[in-house]
XYZ file of C-alpha atoms in Angstrom:
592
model
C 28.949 32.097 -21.411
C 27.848 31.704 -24.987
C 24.537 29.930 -23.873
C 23.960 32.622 -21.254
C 24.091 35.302 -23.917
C 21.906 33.215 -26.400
C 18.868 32.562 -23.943
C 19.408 35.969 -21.511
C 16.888 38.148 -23.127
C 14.077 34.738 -22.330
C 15.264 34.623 -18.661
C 14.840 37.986 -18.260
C 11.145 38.142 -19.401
C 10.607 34.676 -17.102
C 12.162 36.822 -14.259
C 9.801 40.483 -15.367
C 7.205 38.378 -15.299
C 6.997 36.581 -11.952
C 8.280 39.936 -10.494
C 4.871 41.154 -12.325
C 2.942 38.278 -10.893
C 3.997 37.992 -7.336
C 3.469 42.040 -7.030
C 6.884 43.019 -6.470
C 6.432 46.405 -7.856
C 8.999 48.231 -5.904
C 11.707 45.686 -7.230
C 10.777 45.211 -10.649
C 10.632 48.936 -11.347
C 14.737 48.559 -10.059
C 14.897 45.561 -11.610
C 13.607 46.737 -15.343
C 15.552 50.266 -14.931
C 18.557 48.201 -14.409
C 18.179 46.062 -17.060
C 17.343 49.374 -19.599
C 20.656 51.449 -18.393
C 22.347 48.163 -19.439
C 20.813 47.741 -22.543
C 19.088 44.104 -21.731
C 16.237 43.504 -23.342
C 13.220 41.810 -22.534
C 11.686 38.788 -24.569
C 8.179 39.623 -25.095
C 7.047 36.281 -25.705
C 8.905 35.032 -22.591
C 6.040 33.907 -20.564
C 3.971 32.901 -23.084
C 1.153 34.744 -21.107
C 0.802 37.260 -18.649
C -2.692 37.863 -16.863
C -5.896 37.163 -19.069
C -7.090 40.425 -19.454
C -10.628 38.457 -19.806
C -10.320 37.336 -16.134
C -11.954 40.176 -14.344
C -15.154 39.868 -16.457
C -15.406 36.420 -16.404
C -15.378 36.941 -12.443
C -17.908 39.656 -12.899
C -19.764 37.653 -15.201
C -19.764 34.541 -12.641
C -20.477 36.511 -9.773
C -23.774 38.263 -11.647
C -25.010 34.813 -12.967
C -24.830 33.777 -8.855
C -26.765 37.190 -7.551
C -29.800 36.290 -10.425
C -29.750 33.204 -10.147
C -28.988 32.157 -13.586
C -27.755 28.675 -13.186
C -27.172 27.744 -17.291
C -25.057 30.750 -18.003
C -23.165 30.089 -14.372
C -22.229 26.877 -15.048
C -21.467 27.000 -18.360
C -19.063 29.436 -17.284
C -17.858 27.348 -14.061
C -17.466 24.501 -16.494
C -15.142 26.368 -19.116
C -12.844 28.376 -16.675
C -12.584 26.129 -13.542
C -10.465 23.330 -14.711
C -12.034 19.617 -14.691
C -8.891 18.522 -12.694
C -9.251 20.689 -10.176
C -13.374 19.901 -9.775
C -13.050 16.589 -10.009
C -10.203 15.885 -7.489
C -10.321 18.789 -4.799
C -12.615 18.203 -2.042
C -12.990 21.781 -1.187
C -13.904 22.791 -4.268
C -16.736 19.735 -4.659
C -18.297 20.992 -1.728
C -18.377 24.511 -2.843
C -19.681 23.206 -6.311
C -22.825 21.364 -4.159
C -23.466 24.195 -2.049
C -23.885 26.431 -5.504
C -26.405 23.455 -7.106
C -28.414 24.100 -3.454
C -28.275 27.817 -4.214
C -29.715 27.808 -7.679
C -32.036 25.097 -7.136
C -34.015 26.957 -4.068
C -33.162 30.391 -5.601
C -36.994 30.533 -6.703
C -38.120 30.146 -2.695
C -35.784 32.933 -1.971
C -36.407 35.954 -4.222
C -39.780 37.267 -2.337
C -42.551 36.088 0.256
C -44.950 35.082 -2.542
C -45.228 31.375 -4.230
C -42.848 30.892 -6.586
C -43.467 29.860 -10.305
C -43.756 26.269 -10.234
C -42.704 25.006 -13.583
C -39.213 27.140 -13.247
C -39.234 25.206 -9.549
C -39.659 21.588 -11.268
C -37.065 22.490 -13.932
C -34.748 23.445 -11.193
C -35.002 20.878 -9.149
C -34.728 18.272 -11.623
C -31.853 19.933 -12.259
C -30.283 19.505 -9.058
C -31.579 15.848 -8.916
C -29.694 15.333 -11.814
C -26.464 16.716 -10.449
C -26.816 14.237 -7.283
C -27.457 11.285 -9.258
C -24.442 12.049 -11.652
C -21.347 14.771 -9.813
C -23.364 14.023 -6.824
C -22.577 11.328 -5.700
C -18.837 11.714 -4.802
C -20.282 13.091 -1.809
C -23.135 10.527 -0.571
C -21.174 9.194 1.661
C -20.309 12.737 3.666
C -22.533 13.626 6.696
C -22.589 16.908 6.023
C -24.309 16.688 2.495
C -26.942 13.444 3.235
C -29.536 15.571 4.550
C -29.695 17.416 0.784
C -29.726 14.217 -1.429
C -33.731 14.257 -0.397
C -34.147 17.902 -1.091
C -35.851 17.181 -4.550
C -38.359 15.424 -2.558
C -39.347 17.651 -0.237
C -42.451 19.786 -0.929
C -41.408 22.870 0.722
C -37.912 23.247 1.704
C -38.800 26.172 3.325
C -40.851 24.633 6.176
C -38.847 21.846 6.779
C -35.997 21.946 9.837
C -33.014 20.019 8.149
C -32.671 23.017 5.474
C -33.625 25.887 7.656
C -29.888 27.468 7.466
C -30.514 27.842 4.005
C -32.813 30.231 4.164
C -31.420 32.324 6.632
C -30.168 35.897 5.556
C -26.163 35.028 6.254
C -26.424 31.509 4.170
C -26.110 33.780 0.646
C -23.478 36.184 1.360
C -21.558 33.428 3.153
C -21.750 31.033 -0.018
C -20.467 34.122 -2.322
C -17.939 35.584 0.016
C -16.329 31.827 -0.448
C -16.883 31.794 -4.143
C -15.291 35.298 -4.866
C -11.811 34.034 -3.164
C -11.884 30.452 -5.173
C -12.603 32.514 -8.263
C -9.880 35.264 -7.464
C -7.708 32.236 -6.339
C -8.570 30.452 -9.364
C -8.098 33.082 -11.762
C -4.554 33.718 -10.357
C -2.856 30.457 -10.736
C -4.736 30.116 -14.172
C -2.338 33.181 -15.122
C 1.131 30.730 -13.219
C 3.758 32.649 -14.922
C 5.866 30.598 -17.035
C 8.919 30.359 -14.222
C 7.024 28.562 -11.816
C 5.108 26.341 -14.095
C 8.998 25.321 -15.241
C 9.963 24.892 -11.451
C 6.551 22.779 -10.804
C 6.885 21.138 -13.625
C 11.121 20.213 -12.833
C 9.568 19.040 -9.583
C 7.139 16.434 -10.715
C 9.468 15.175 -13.523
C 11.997 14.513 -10.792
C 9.820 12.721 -8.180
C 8.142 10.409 -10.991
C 11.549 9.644 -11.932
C 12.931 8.887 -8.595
C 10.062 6.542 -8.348
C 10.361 4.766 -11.681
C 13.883 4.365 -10.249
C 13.151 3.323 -7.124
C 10.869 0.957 -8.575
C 13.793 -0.684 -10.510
C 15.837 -0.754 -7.805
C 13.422 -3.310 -5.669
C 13.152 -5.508 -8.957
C 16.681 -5.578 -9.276
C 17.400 -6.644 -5.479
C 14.229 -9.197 -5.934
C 16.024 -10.735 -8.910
C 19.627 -10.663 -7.464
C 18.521 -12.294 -4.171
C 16.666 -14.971 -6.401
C 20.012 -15.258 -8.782
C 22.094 -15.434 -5.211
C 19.388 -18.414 -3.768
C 20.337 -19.988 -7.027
C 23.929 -20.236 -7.327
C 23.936 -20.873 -3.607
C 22.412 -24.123 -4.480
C 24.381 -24.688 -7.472
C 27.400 -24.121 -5.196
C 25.762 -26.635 -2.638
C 25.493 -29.439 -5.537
C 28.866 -28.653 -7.320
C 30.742 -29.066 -3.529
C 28.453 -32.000 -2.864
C 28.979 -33.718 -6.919
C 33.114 -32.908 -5.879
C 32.643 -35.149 -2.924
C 30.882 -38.227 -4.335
C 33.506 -38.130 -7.293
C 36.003 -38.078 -5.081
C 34.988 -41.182 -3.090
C 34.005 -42.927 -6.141
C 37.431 -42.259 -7.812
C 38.622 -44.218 -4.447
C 35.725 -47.001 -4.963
C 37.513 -47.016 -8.832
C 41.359 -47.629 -6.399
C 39.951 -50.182 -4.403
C 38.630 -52.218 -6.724
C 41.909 -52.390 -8.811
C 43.276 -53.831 -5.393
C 40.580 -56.520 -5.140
C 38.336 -54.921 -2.928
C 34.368 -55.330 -3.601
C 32.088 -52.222 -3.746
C 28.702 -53.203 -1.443
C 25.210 -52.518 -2.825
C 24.122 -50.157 0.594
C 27.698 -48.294 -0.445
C 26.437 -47.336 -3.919
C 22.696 -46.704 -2.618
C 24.098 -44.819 -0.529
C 26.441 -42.567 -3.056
C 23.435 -42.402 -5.636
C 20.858 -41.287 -2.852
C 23.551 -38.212 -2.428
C 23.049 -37.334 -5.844
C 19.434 -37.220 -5.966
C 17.066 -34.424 -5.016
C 15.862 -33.996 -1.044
C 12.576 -35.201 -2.651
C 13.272 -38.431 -3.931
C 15.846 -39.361 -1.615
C 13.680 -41.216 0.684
C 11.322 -42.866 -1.429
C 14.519 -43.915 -3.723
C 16.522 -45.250 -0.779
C 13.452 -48.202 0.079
C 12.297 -48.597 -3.285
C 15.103 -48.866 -5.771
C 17.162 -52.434 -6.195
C 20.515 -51.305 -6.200
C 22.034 -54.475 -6.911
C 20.466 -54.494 -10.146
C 23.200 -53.675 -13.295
C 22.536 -50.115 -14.562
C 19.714 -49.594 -12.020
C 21.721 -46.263 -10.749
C 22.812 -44.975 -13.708
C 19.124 -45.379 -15.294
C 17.632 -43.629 -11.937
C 20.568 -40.449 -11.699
C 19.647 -40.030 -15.875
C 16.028 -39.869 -15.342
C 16.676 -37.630 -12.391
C 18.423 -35.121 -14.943
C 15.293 -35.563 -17.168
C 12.919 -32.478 -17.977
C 9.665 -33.010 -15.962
C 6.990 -32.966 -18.380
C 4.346 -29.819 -17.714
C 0.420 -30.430 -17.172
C -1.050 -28.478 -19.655
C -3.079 -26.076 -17.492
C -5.863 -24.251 -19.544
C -5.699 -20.329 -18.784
C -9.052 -18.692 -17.029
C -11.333 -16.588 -19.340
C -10.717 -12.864 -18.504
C -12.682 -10.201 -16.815
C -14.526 -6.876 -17.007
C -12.463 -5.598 -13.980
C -13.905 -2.054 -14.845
C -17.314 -3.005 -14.029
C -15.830 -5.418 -11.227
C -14.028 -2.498 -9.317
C -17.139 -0.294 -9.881
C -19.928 -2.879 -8.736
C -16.958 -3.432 -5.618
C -17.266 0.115 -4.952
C -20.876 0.831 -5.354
C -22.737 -2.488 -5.430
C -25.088 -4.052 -2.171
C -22.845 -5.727 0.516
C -24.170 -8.809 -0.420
C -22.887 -8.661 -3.945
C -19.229 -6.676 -2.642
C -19.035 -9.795 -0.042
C -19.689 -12.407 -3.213
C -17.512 -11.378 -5.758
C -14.692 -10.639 -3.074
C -15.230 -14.318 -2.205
C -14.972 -15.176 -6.226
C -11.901 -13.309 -6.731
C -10.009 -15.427 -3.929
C -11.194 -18.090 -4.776
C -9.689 -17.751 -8.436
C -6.147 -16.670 -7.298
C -6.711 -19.896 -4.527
C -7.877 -22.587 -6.922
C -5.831 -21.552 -9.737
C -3.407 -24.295 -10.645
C 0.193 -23.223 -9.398
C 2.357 -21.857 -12.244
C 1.263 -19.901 -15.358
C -2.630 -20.191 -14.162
C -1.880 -18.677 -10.907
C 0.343 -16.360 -12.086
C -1.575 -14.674 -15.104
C -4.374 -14.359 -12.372
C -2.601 -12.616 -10.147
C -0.518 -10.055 -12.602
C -4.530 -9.770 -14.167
C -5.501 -8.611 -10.679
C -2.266 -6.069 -10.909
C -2.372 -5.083 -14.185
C -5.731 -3.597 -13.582
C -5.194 -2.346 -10.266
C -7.832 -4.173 -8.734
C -7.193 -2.993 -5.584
C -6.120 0.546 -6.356
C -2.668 0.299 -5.014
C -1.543 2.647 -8.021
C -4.226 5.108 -8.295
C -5.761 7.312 -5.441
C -9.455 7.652 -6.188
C -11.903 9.232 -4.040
C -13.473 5.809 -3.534
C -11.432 2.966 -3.224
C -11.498 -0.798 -3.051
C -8.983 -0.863 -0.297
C -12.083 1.547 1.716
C -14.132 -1.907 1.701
C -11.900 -2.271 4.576
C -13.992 -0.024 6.599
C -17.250 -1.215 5.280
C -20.199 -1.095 8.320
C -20.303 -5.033 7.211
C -18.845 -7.616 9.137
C -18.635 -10.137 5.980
C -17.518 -7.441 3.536
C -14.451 -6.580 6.027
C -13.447 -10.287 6.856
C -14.308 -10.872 3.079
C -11.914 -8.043 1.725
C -9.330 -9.142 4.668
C -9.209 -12.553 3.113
C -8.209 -11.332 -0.330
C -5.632 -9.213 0.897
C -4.303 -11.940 2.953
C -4.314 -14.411 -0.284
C -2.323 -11.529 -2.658
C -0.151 -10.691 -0.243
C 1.021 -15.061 0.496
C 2.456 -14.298 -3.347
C 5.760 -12.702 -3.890
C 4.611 -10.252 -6.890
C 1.111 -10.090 -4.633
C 2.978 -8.405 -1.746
C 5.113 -6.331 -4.054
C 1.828 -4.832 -5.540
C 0.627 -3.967 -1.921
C 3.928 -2.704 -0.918
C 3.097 0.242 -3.891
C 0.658 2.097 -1.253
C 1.620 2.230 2.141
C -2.121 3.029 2.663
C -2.730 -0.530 2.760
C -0.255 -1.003 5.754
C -1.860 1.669 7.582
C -5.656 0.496 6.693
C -4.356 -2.706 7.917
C -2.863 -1.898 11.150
C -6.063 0.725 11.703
C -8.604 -2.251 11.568
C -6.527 -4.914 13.129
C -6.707 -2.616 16.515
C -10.453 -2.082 15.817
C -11.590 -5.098 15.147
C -13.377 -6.237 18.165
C -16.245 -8.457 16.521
C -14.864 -10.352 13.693
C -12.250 -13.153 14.830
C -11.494 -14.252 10.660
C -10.658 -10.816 9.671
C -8.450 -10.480 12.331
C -6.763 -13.445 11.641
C -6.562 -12.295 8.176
C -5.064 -8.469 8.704
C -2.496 -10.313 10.793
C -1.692 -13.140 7.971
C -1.262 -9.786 5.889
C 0.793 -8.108 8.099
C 2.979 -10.842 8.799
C 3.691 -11.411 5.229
C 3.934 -7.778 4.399
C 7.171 -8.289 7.436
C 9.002 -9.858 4.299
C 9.750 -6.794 2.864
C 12.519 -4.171 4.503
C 10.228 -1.289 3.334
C 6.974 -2.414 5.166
C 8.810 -3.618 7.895
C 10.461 -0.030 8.611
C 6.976 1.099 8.484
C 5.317 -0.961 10.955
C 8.281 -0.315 13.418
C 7.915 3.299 13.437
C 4.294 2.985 13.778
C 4.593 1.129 17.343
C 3.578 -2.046 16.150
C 5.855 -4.646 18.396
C 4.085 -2.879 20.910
C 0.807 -3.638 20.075
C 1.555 -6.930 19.491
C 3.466 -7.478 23.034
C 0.223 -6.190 24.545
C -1.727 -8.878 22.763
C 0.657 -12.105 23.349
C 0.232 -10.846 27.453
C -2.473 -13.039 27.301
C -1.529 -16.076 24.935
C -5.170 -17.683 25.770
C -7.524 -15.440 24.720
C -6.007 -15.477 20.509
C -6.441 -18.668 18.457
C -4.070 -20.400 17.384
C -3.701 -18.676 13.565
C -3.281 -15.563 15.325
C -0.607 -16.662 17.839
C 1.526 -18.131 15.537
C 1.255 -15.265 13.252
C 1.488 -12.602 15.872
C 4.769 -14.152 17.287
C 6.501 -14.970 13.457
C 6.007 -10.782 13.306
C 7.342 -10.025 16.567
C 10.161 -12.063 15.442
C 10.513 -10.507 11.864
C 10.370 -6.872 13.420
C 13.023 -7.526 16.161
C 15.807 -8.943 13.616
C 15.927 -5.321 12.347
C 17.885 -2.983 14.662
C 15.143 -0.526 14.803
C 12.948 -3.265 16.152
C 15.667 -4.153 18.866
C 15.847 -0.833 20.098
C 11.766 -0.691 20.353
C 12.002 -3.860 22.155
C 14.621 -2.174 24.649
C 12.711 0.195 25.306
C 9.947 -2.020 27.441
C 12.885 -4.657 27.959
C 11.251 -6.297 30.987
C 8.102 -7.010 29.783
C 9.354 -7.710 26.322
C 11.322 -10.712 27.998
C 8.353 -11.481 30.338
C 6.165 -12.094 27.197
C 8.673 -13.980 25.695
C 9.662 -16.511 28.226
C 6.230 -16.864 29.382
C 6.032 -18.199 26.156
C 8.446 -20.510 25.747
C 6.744 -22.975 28.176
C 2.902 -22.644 25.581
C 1.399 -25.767 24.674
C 1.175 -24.732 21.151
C 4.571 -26.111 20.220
C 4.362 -24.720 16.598
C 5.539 -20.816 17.951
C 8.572 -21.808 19.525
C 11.176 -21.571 16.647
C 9.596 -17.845 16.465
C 9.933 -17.046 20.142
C 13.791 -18.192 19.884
C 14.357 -16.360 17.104
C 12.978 -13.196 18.788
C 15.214 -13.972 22.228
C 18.472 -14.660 20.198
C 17.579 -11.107 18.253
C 16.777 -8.977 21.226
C 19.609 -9.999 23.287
C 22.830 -8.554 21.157
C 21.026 -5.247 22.848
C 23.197 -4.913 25.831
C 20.704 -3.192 27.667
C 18.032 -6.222 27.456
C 20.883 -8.247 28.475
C 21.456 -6.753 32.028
C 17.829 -7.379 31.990
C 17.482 -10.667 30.909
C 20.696 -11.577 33.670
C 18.440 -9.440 36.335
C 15.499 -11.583 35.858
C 16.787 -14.770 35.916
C 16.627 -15.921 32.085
C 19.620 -18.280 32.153
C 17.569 -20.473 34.624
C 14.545 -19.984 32.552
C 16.145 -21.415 29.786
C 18.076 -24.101 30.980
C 14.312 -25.568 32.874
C 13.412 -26.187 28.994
C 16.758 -27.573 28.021
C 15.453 -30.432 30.209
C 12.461 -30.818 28.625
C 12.529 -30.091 25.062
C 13.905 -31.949 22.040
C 16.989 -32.130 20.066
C 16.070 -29.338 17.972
C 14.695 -27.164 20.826
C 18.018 -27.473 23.257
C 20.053 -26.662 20.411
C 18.210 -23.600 19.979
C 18.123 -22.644 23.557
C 22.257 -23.559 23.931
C 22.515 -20.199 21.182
C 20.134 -18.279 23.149
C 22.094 -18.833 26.446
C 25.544 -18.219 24.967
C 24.025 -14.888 23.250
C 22.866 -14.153 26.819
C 26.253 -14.275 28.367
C 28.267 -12.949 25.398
C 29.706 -9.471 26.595
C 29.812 -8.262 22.584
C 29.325 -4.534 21.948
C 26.164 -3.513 19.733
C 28.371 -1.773 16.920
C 30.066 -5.474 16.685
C 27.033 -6.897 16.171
C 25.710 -8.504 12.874
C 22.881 -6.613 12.351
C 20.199 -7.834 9.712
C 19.268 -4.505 8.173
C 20.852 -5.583 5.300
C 19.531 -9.084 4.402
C 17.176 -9.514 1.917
C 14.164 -7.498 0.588
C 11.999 -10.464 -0.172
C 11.825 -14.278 0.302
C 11.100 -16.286 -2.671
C 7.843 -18.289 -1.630
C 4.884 -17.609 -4.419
């Protein structure tokens, strides 16, 4: 109560003055009678400000510069009262800011029938051309303003048909009506009273926070899935060490009794011992019956490999890289897009591919952290073929990297650009291919994945594998290891059950393609799908048991025993809540 006391006479200016602000006359009169009868004060420094009394001639002063057509003191003014965030980031307010340039600029052709003076003309215009080649040119890419950029070089606007609105009687009135409510709009939230600049304020300190957390959160499950991959093994190698000790302690027995220990029995216990790499080569190259031959081959095995000293690549201007990447010819975009794969491709694997790669994140080459106006990622939509395919590729080649995909993951605009120009890329087979690799490697991560579920993805792609034939083989493969990815979450499933039948149709039809390499994923999407009970009444309706048993005949070891899984999941009779689902399994592989 003693803190309420302390700080009441503050919150009750804070209140006064948003009741002031927000024009609640009736209730602040109540509100400040209230407050006098109970002897409250008010803090008079509360708000820090209440309305600039200079507002209302700055307005005046704005609006007078527009009506003569004096475009030094308007924009002087426009430039110290409209603030540079709010001009350089809000689209509206760029377009209003153009349409004012076009004002003062032909203001000259407007003021009478007679020829205007020509030198004030030229100094206006150049004026203008100035602003195009310099504020300009965040809007050269907008239909509605490319007809102006060759205003300066027309020699009567007047005459010519692309600017004949401006010179019709409504055009001025129009363009002031909409500057008098920005400026009265303006003017008001320059004068935010101090209680909702707090609560604004409160609001964006708590989302960046949540985000900083949530960020910490992903690197956290990263590193405990890696730790958890890691003492898996370690378990793995401790049970197996247990094992070979134990049968050497009964080699150790036997040989007490008499009994001889054979050279293919200890090649056979030191092959166990040795990593899945050398185990081959070891077991037809090494002499076993050699004296100390194992125990010199296990202690070099425990040896410290020694590391190829890998010079590190000379840095880059990635400023003027993003910036030529933004506004440079497509042939250059299309080369040094080609150049920066190529140096996260060719870079040696370890610290050289790695210092690359957090290079390329550290300076947001990509702009997964910002949100420009003009972005890399927009080379996406680029009218050229190469520059698309080109920019594809590099996506493709970040995202086959662990910390690559986690730097995508930071804008879900680059799932949706991705999904966007994989359905509308008709032309281009490679960038296809590419958006796909990208996709399929964005599946790795629970967050993406939810994404492309919701956005009817395993739909798209069950329309596309109706017709196996018609897609190469990259983007078979990678359009069925997605299908797969998306239906082990339970959201996928219950997508899938939606179009059951021809979700199973699709599947077993391709189960029996020559391209052998897809059938691990096609399994692996059956087994999924069918712990829905509803695509198992399906499945049973159509027939799949016999399906599946035809290629039990055929296929290989590895193949039947896959197949044997998918049959038994087929005529389990398990409930879905009983189900293991794999919503919780992990966030990210550990491939780089």
């Amino acid at each position: 109560m003693g803190d309420v006391l302390a700080h009441e006479s503050e919150l009750l200016g804070l209140v006064k003055e948003y009741l002031d602000f927000a024009e609640f006359e009736d209730t602040l009169k109540t509100f400040s009678k209230e407050c006098k009868i109970k002897g409250k004060p008010f803090s008079k420094t509360a708000g820090g400000c209440l309305r600039d009394p200079r507002s209302p001639a700055v307005q005046q002063e704005l609006l007078a510069a527009f009506e003569g057509g004096d475009q030094k003191v308007f924009f002087r003014l426009w430039e110290e009262h409209v603030p540079g965030a709010v001009r350089d980031e809000d689209a509206l307010v760029q377009k209003l800011e153009f349409y004012l340039h076009i004002h003062f600029a032909i203001h000259p052709l407007k003021r009478g029938a007679g020829r205007p003076d020509k030198r004030e003309l030229d100094e206006r215009i150049s004026y203008f051309r100035s602003f195009l080649e310099t504020r300009g040119t965040a809007l050269s890419q907008t239909t509605e303003f490319l007809p102006f950029y060759a205003l300066p070089f027309v020699p009567d606007p007047r005459a010519h048909p692309s600017f004949k609105e401006l010179f019709q009687d409504s055009w001025t009135p129009e363009l002031k009506l909409k500057l008098e409510k920005f400026l009265a709009l303006i003017f008001k939230a320059s004068n935010t009273p101090k209680l909702l600049t707090i609560y604004k304020e409160n609001g964006r300190h708590n989302k960046e926070t949540l985000q900083r957390l949530h960020q910490q959160l992903v690197e956290a499950e990263r590193r405990s899935m890696t730790y958890l991959k890691r003492y898996n093994k370690i378990q793995a190698d401790y049970h197996n060490l247990i094992g070979v000790t134990a049968e050497l302690v009964d080699s150790l027995e036997a040989t007490v009794s008499g009994k001889m220990i054979t050279p293919e029995y200890l090649q056979s216990v030191c092959v166990r011992l040795f990593s899945n790499q050398m185990r081959q080569s070891l077991a037809h190259s090494v002499d076993f019956t050699r004296p100390g031959t194992a125990s010199t081959m296990l202690r070099a095995s425990l040896a410290p490999e020694k590391l190829q000293d890998v010079p590190l690549l000379p840095s880059l201007d990635y400023e003027k890289l993003k910036k030529d990447l933004i506004w440079g010819s497509d042939r250059l975009k299309a080369f040094l897009l080609q150049a920066l794969r190529w140096r996260l491709t060719t870079s040696h694997p370890g610290e050289q591919r790695e210092t690359v790669l957090q290079a390329y994140i550290g300076n947001d080459l990509l702009d997964c952290h910002s949100r420009p106006q003009r972005s890399v990622l927009q080379l996406l939509h680029s009218k050229s073929e190469v520059v698309r395919q080109y920019m594809a590729r590099l996506i493709n080649a970040v995202a086959s990297l662990a910390e690559g995909r986690l730097y995508l993951a930071q804008n879900m605009q680059v799932l949706r650009m991705l999904e966007a120009r994989l359905k509308e890329e008709d032309k281009d087979v490679v960038a296809r291919e590419n958006m796909l690799g990208a996709l399929q490697k964005f599946s790795l991560r629970r967050p993406l994945q939810t994404a492309m579920i919701q956005d009817g993805l395993i739909f798209w792609l069950i329309e596309e594998l109706r017709e196996p034939d018609c897609l190469s083989d990259y983007m078979l493969e990678y359009a069925v290891a997605l299908l797969m990815n998306l239906c082990l979450r339970s959201a996928g499933k219950n997508m899938c059950a939606k179009v059951a039948g021809l979700v199973l149709k699709v599947l077993s039809d391709l189960l029996g393609h020559e391209n052998h390499e897809i059938q691990p994923y096609v399994n692996g999407a059956l087994y999924s799908i069918l712990s829905i009970p509803s695509i198992r009444e399906e499945a049973r309706a159509m027939g799949m048991e016999d399906i599946l048993r035809c290629f039990i005949k055929e296929g290989n070891a590895e193949m039947i025993r896959q197949i044997e899984f998918i049959v038994k999941q087929l005529n389990s009779e398990e409930l879905l809540d009983s189900v293991l689902e794999s919503d919780d399994d992990e966030d990210e592989d550990e491939a780089n």
